[in-house]
Amino acid sequence: MNDASRTNTRALPMPDLRGSFPGPFPASPHASDIEQHAVQWLHTFPLISSPRALGALSDITAQGMARTFPTADQNGLFLCADLFLWLTAFDDAHGEAAGARDPARLVRRISECVHLLAGHNDPPGESSAFVAALRDLLARFGERATPTQYLRLTAHLRDNLFGILWEAHHLDRPEHVTMHDYRAMRPHTVFVRTVMATAEVTLGYELTDSQRSSAAVRELETAVADLAGWINDLASYAKETADDGPSPLSLPTLLMRQHKCDLEEAFRLASHMCEKQATAARARITELAASKERPLIVHARAVESVASSYVWHIDHSRYQIP
Amino acid sequence: MNDASRTNTRALPMPDLRGSFPGPFPASPHASDIEQHAVQWLHTFPLISSPRALGALSDITAQGMARTFPTADQNGLFLCADLFLWLTAFDDAHGEAAGARDPARLVRRISECVHLLAGHNDPPGESSAFVAALRDLLARFGERATPTQYLRLTAHLRDNLFGILWEAHHLDRPEHVTMHDYRAMRPHTVFVRTVMATAEVTLGYELTDSQRSSAAVRELETAVADLAGWINDLASYAKETADDGPSPLSLPTLLMRQHKCDLEEAFRLASHMCEKQATAARARITELAASKERPLIVHARAVESVASSYVWHIDHSRYQIP
């Protein structure tokens, strides 16, 4: 894609979320500690070979996590940051283009992780840095989480790995993906439900089953899950089309096809979808924060800050064209 | 493969499990009710198009489930039988050869299931019989299981679906599969850990976390998980090589490669591995059945009957060459 169309991409309509998530977003005072820890953790578990990529990912993860859980203790922040680093680095190393080139190899890398997630810790002859790092993460979450929280988290991680696999199989053929498929899978590839699941572990609360299955909680989580994936799609569109490849597997691509419209109109439609979900999320946050049940109040605030971190992170340099 | 080599396959060494699992195995008096119910359920949810295949699968599932949970109530047996039917029919329809031909299509079929397993019940525009049947199963398990049992079950189901996907990616290239990979994934493709997980739901008990993570329970479950997959491999080898295709993704194939030996020696080695795991399982069953903790006793007996059903079912006609 040439410079003129880059400029065009940047000028496309973007969602206006200032009404729902106005910012500035509160940030933990531990942001720089998280970054130092992240760099150290990635030294222990070398998941990223490029020093530049390592630095950028540590920075955005630290700043993002400081906004995801602004009131969390340092160890909780370190743990969630490491998990997010792991997911992102795994996706970068084995998913996306690498996964599309050799899906069977990606399946084998995931099978090693599924083995750990299913509770089988016996080490293979030699284990990769990703396997060793996942083992470290699961042990640390196992210490901090209740057994049920741990089950929920490892279920979400399976869904993330499956999402990475789903994406690798369809990266070069978005025409096979229906809008329904896409809406179902996108939250898994942006890891947002996993981040929401870590809130209970990190902040030390637990919803009851009836609270969790209430319409208010479910709709809040769905709205934030959609919002996180869609704004990520809009923010990363320019980067993903910078090499002039085929249309990315992304909301604007699917909207152009569905509505037989151009890119600008697709961005306008997508922005409207984002604003609608942001409004829905804000309404549910307000409703739950006014409840009398403390776990619901804590959860509403946690999901609010999760959403805020996604709203914040789309402006980060990771998504700018170099 | 010609008739002479079929005869050879049938004459290959097979494990002698009479010492560990002597039989005859107790069977529920509801076997014929399970079969009638299975046929009816497959009428409501048409997962199998061939009447002959439907009849054979209903028969083996009913007889097998009657031996898996000989003391369970009728509704529990119906539910477990339907789940096993669903897994087997899904594998037959979308996994194996069909999945190997078009893995991306298999990924899309699985993504619809993952969406339900993750707790999102919103129906797509139109849902397949497999999706509708899975929704029915999850609703019924949701009524009967505790929330934690349900989380555990849905985690195992994700692993089964991933196992089907792993197998589809490697069916035609067993040379990419290490013995460690194979041992890790085989329990998922034979569904045995899922069947063990349904025991607690069906028989109405729940292990404590410390009981579940005890060496005795873990080693018992691992021994039975290995045994189930391996005896299935040996029993189905003749059928899987009947069309003279490439070596199946199966324990004998991997042992021939690992030990540079012929098929007979591989069967001898595999039989010895089966016997060893059967002996280990029996020792742990005896140990746990003598414990003072009731859930451990019930669990030991349940896993014993799960193992027995796999030992029993390898002689069923599904695995005979037609």
XYZ file of N, CA, C and O in Angstrom, chain A residues 102-112 114-115 117-125 147-149 151-152 154-156 158-159 162 165-167 169-170 173 176-177 180-181 183-185 188 193 209 218 222, chain B residues 102-112 114-115 117-125 147-149 151-152 154-156 158-159 162 165-167 169-170 173 176-177 180-181 183-185 188 193 209 218 222:
408
model
N 1.962 -23.053 7.969
C 2.092 -24.451 8.393
C 1.156 -24.727 9.572
O 1.589 -24.829 10.720
N -0.146 -24.888 9.278
C -1.113 -25.083 10.370
C -0.825 -26.327 11.217
O -1.071 -26.312 12.423
N -0.308 -27.395 10.593
C -0.052 -28.619 11.365
C 1.020 -28.365 12.423
O 0.957 -28.890 13.540
N 2.005 -27.542 12.073
C 3.051 -27.210 13.046
C 2.444 -26.410 14.209
O 2.747 -26.659 15.377
N 1.564 -25.467 13.872
C 0.877 -24.704 14.926
C 0.061 -25.635 15.824
O 0.066 -25.487 17.055
N -0.606 -26.597 15.220
C -1.384 -27.567 16.007
C -0.464 -28.295 16.991
O -0.818 -28.495 18.162
N 0.729 -28.666 16.545
C 1.659 -29.364 17.455
C 2.127 -28.458 18.583
O 2.247 -28.881 19.732
N 2.373 -27.194 18.270
C 2.781 -26.261 19.340
C 1.645 -26.100 20.350
O 1.874 -26.030 21.558
N 0.413 -26.028 19.837
C -0.732 -25.881 20.747
C -0.945 -27.153 21.554
O -1.303 -27.097 22.732
N -0.688 -28.305 20.949
C -0.934 -29.559 21.674
C -0.056 -29.646 22.926
O -0.490 -30.169 23.954
N 1.144 -29.101 22.851
C 2.000 -29.087 24.050
C 1.362 -28.245 25.160
O 1.449 -28.580 26.347
N -1.970 -27.548 25.414
C -3.200 -28.210 25.862
C -2.862 -29.271 26.912
O -3.583 -29.437 27.895
N -1.757 -29.953 26.707
C -1.326 -30.974 27.665
C -1.128 -30.366 29.059
O -1.572 -30.939 30.062
N -2.445 -27.436 30.081
C -3.724 -26.875 30.526
C -4.638 -27.962 31.083
O -5.435 -27.716 31.985
N -4.507 -29.173 30.537
C -5.333 -30.282 31.018
C -4.791 -30.863 32.325
O -5.339 -31.826 32.848
N -3.705 -30.282 32.834
C -3.231 -30.677 34.155
C -2.137 -31.724 34.153
O -1.822 -32.296 35.200
N -1.539 -31.967 32.984
C -0.490 -32.979 32.902
C 0.848 -32.283 32.783
O 1.145 -31.648 31.785
N 1.611 -32.405 33.823
C 2.807 -31.582 33.951
C 4.075 -32.316 33.565
O 5.158 -31.760 33.640
N 3.935 -33.583 33.165
C 5.147 -34.344 32.884
C 5.887 -33.719 31.708
O 5.328 -33.518 30.641
N 7.135 -33.389 31.921
C 7.861 -32.680 30.866
C 8.224 -33.623 29.728
O 8.547 -34.787 29.944
N 8.126 -33.129 28.505
C 8.654 -33.910 27.384
C 10.182 -33.904 27.459
O 10.762 -33.263 28.339
N 10.809 -34.615 26.567
C 12.272 -34.698 26.549
C 12.903 -33.320 26.650
O 13.753 -33.077 27.494
N -9.747 -23.144 42.917
C -9.819 -24.195 41.893
C -10.792 -23.857 40.754
O -10.515 -24.125 39.594
N -11.916 -23.241 41.092
C -12.892 -22.901 40.056
C -12.381 -21.770 39.166
O -12.570 -21.793 37.951
N -11.747 -20.787 39.774
C -11.153 -19.711 38.967
C -10.104 -20.275 38.017
O -9.991 -19.853 36.864
N -9.991 -23.335 36.799
C -10.683 -24.055 35.715
C -11.205 -23.086 34.666
O -11.114 -23.344 33.464
N -11.745 -21.979 35.136
C -12.301 -21.001 34.198
C -11.185 -20.377 33.353
O -11.312 -20.230 32.141
N -8.201 -21.641 32.618
C -7.605 -22.580 31.659
C -8.574 -22.908 30.513
O -8.136 -23.219 29.411
N -9.869 -22.797 30.773
C -10.836 -22.934 29.673
C -10.675 -21.768 28.693
O -10.639 -21.962 27.474
N -10.571 -20.562 29.228
C -10.376 -19.394 28.353
C -9.073 -19.511 27.559
O -9.020 -19.133 26.389
N -7.589 -22.242 26.572
C -7.844 -23.167 25.466
C -8.546 -22.439 24.319
O -8.227 -22.645 23.154
N -9.532 -21.601 24.671
C -10.273 -20.892 23.624
C -9.362 -19.904 22.889
O -9.508 -19.715 21.677
N -7.351 -22.001 20.526
C -8.193 -22.400 19.398
C -8.447 -21.206 18.481
O -8.442 -21.338 17.248
N -5.640 -20.691 16.212
C -5.673 -21.730 15.184
C -6.747 -21.426 14.137
O -6.526 -21.598 12.928
N -7.895 -20.993 14.600
C -8.987 -20.609 13.688
C -8.516 -19.477 12.768
O -8.708 -19.526 11.557
N -7.852 -18.507 13.354
C -7.374 -17.366 12.564
C -6.343 -17.818 11.526
O -6.388 -17.392 10.368
N -6.085 -20.586 10.052
C -6.728 -21.312 8.954
C -7.523 -20.404 8.019
O -7.927 -20.836 6.942
N -7.790 -19.187 8.439
C -8.664 -18.322 7.642
C -8.044 -16.987 7.273
O -8.697 -16.175 6.630
N -8.170 -16.584 3.696
C -9.459 -16.855 3.044
C -10.618 -16.306 3.874
O -11.497 -17.091 4.315
N -14.391 -17.369 3.596
C -15.053 -18.525 4.222
C -15.665 -18.181 5.583
O -16.301 -19.032 6.206
N -15.395 -16.976 6.064
C -15.798 -16.628 7.427
C -17.084 -15.799 7.389
O -17.126 -14.739 6.764
N -21.193 -14.113 11.639
C -21.479 -14.779 12.910
C -20.252 -15.496 13.453
O -19.920 -15.386 14.638
N -19.559 -16.248 12.573
C -18.306 -16.911 12.992
C -17.342 -15.883 13.575
O -16.693 -16.111 14.598
N -17.843 -12.854 14.785
C -18.223 -12.288 16.084
C -18.003 -13.294 17.203
O -17.682 -12.927 18.329
N -18.191 -14.572 16.901
C -17.997 -15.605 17.923
C -16.511 -15.778 18.263
O -16.154 -15.981 19.424
N -15.643 -15.707 17.261
C -14.238 -16.039 17.497
C -13.368 -14.840 17.871
O -12.340 -14.989 18.507
N -11.872 -14.314 21.339
C -10.819 -15.247 21.720
C -9.464 -14.808 21.162
O -8.440 -15.012 21.796
N -11.657 -12.011 26.963
C -12.389 -12.745 28.008
C -11.422 -13.357 29.023
O -11.759 -13.530 30.188
N -22.566 -18.075 41.056
C -23.014 -18.560 39.747
C -24.205 -17.758 39.233
O -24.311 -17.508 38.036
N -23.609 -10.854 31.833
C -23.344 -11.453 30.515
C -23.312 -10.382 29.422
O -22.447 -10.400 28.548
N -20.149 -9.372 27.120
C -20.236 -9.509 25.660
C -19.960 -8.177 24.970
O -19.243 -8.121 23.955
N -9.975 -31.276 4.501
C -10.275 -29.843 4.587
C -10.221 -29.397 6.047
O -11.260 -29.187 6.688
N -9.012 -29.223 6.584
C -8.890 -28.872 8.009
C -9.572 -27.549 8.363
O -10.109 -27.416 9.465
N -9.567 -26.591 7.433
C -10.191 -25.293 7.755
C -11.696 -25.462 7.982
O -12.283 -24.802 8.848
N -12.299 -26.351 7.199
C -13.727 -26.614 7.390
C -13.964 -27.250 8.766
O -14.905 -26.878 9.485
N -13.107 -28.183 9.131
C -13.224 -28.795 10.463
C -13.078 -27.733 11.554
O -13.816 -27.744 12.549
N -12.142 -26.824 11.365
C -11.963 -25.744 12.344
C -13.255 -24.942 12.497
O -13.666 -24.606 13.621
N -13.927 -24.662 11.387
C -15.185 -23.895 11.473
C -16.271 -24.692 12.193
O -17.032 -24.149 12.989
N -16.334 -25.998 11.933
C -17.334 -26.809 12.634
C -17.038 -26.810 14.138
O -17.943 -26.759 14.963
N -15.754 -26.892 14.483
C -15.393 -26.890 15.904
C -15.657 -25.522 16.527
O -16.074 -25.433 17.687
N -15.441 -24.465 15.757
C -15.627 -23.125 16.343
C -17.076 -22.938 16.801
O -17.327 -22.284 17.818
N -18.021 -23.519 16.089
C -19.424 -23.420 16.521
C -19.619 -24.112 17.874
O -20.392 -23.649 18.722
N -17.135 -24.644 20.156
C -16.396 -23.889 21.177
C -17.253 -22.731 21.683
O -17.263 -22.422 22.876
N -17.989 -22.118 20.775
C -18.863 -21.010 21.159
C -19.883 -21.461 22.214
O -20.102 -20.770 23.215
N -19.554 -24.203 24.150
C -18.820 -24.659 25.335
C -18.387 -23.480 26.205
O -18.303 -23.590 27.419
N -18.124 -22.347 25.547
C -17.705 -21.157 26.303
C -18.895 -20.449 26.939
O -18.735 -19.404 27.575
N -20.085 -21.016 26.769
C -21.238 -20.487 27.493
C -22.080 -19.497 26.716
O -22.944 -18.836 27.291
N -21.844 -19.411 25.392
C -22.598 -18.452 24.591
C -23.623 -19.208 23.772
O -23.283 -19.971 22.884
N -24.860 -18.981 24.137
C -25.917 -19.837 23.616
C -26.670 -19.193 22.462
O -27.601 -19.769 21.933
N -26.269 -17.976 22.087
C -27.023 -17.292 21.043
C -26.943 -18.081 19.749
O -25.869 -18.372 19.258
N -28.091 -18.433 19.189
C -28.054 -19.285 18.001
C -27.613 -18.490 16.780
O -27.979 -17.327 16.637
N -26.828 -19.121 15.925
C -26.540 -18.497 14.639
C -27.799 -18.545 13.785
O -28.822 -19.102 14.195
N -27.759 -17.972 12.605
C -28.912 -17.938 11.715
C -29.534 -19.322 11.591
O -30.722 -19.506 11.775
N -21.567 -26.702 39.183
C -20.866 -25.766 38.293
C -19.408 -26.202 38.026
O -18.926 -26.078 36.898
N -18.746 -26.735 39.032
C -17.358 -27.151 38.828
C -17.277 -28.392 37.959
O -16.387 -28.506 37.107
N -18.192 -29.333 38.175
C -18.223 -30.511 37.299
C -18.467 -30.095 35.850
O -17.870 -30.646 34.923
N -17.706 -27.200 34.463
C -16.476 -26.583 33.939
C -15.473 -27.653 33.524
O -14.812 -27.544 32.487
N -15.358 -28.687 34.354
C -14.379 -29.741 34.057
C -14.787 -30.496 32.785
O -13.962 -30.773 31.924
N -16.698 -29.441 30.276
C -16.563 -28.639 29.057
C -15.092 -28.419 28.698
O -14.768 -28.252 27.520
N -14.215 -28.451 29.687
C -12.777 -28.398 29.373
C -12.356 -29.672 28.635
O -11.643 -29.617 27.631
N -12.806 -30.809 29.132
C -12.470 -32.075 28.456
C -13.034 -32.101 27.036
O -12.382 -32.603 26.119
N -13.536 -29.567 25.063
C -12.635 -28.763 24.228
C -11.408 -29.585 23.832
O -10.939 -29.523 22.692
N -10.872 -30.346 24.787
C -9.675 -31.142 24.482
C -9.997 -32.242 23.466
O -9.172 -32.565 22.611
N -10.105 -30.517 20.152
C -8.741 -30.217 19.715
C -8.030 -31.499 19.283
O -7.287 -31.504 18.289
N -8.943 -32.375 15.874
C -8.252 -31.459 14.955
C -6.781 -31.843 14.796
O -6.223 -31.822 13.694
N -6.149 -32.173 15.902
C -4.743 -32.620 15.882
C -4.617 -33.859 14.993
O -3.724 -33.945 14.152
N -5.543 -34.796 15.178
C -5.487 -36.027 14.394
C -5.678 -35.738 12.903
O -4.948 -36.281 12.061
N -4.900 -33.172 11.257
C -3.696 -32.548 10.699
C -2.534 -33.529 10.545
O -1.542 -33.190 9.892
N -2.622 -34.681 11.178
C -1.476 -35.601 11.165
C -1.802 -36.990 10.654
O -0.929 -37.850 10.627
N 0.425 -37.797 7.956
C 1.846 -37.551 8.178
C 2.258 -37.956 9.591
O 2.712 -37.099 10.380
N 5.480 -36.792 11.496
C 5.686 -35.551 12.252
C 5.345 -35.707 13.734
O 5.533 -34.772 14.506
N 4.789 -36.855 14.082
C 4.280 -37.034 15.444
C 5.307 -37.812 16.275
O 5.666 -38.939 15.932
N 5.968 -38.849 22.318
C 5.466 -38.023 23.421
C 4.191 -37.294 23.023
O 3.204 -37.282 23.764
N 4.193 -36.678 21.832
C 2.972 -36.019 21.332
C 1.817 -37.006 21.328
O 0.693 -36.685 21.734
N 1.354 -39.848 22.933
C 0.863 -40.244 24.256
C 0.057 -39.125 24.898
O -0.894 -39.377 25.642
N 0.449 -37.895 24.622
C -0.285 -36.760 25.203
C -1.664 -36.605 24.569
O -2.640 -36.283 25.260
N -1.767 -36.817 23.267
C -3.019 -36.514 22.570
C -3.973 -37.702 22.478
O -5.187 -37.520 22.359
N -7.268 -37.878 24.386
C -8.315 -36.946 23.948
C -9.078 -37.498 22.742
O -10.277 -37.266 22.619
N -10.913 -39.516 28.969
C -10.922 -38.635 30.148
C -12.284 -37.956 30.301
O -12.715 -37.645 31.422
N -10.405 -31.457 45.975
C -9.244 -31.109 45.155
C -8.017 -31.924 45.554
O -7.215 -32.304 44.705
N -4.327 -39.659 40.128
C -3.726 -39.223 38.863
C -3.138 -40.417 38.099
O -3.305 -40.528 36.883
N -4.332 -41.813 34.498
C -3.380 -41.836 33.380
C -3.236 -43.243 32.819
O -3.193 -43.438 31.595
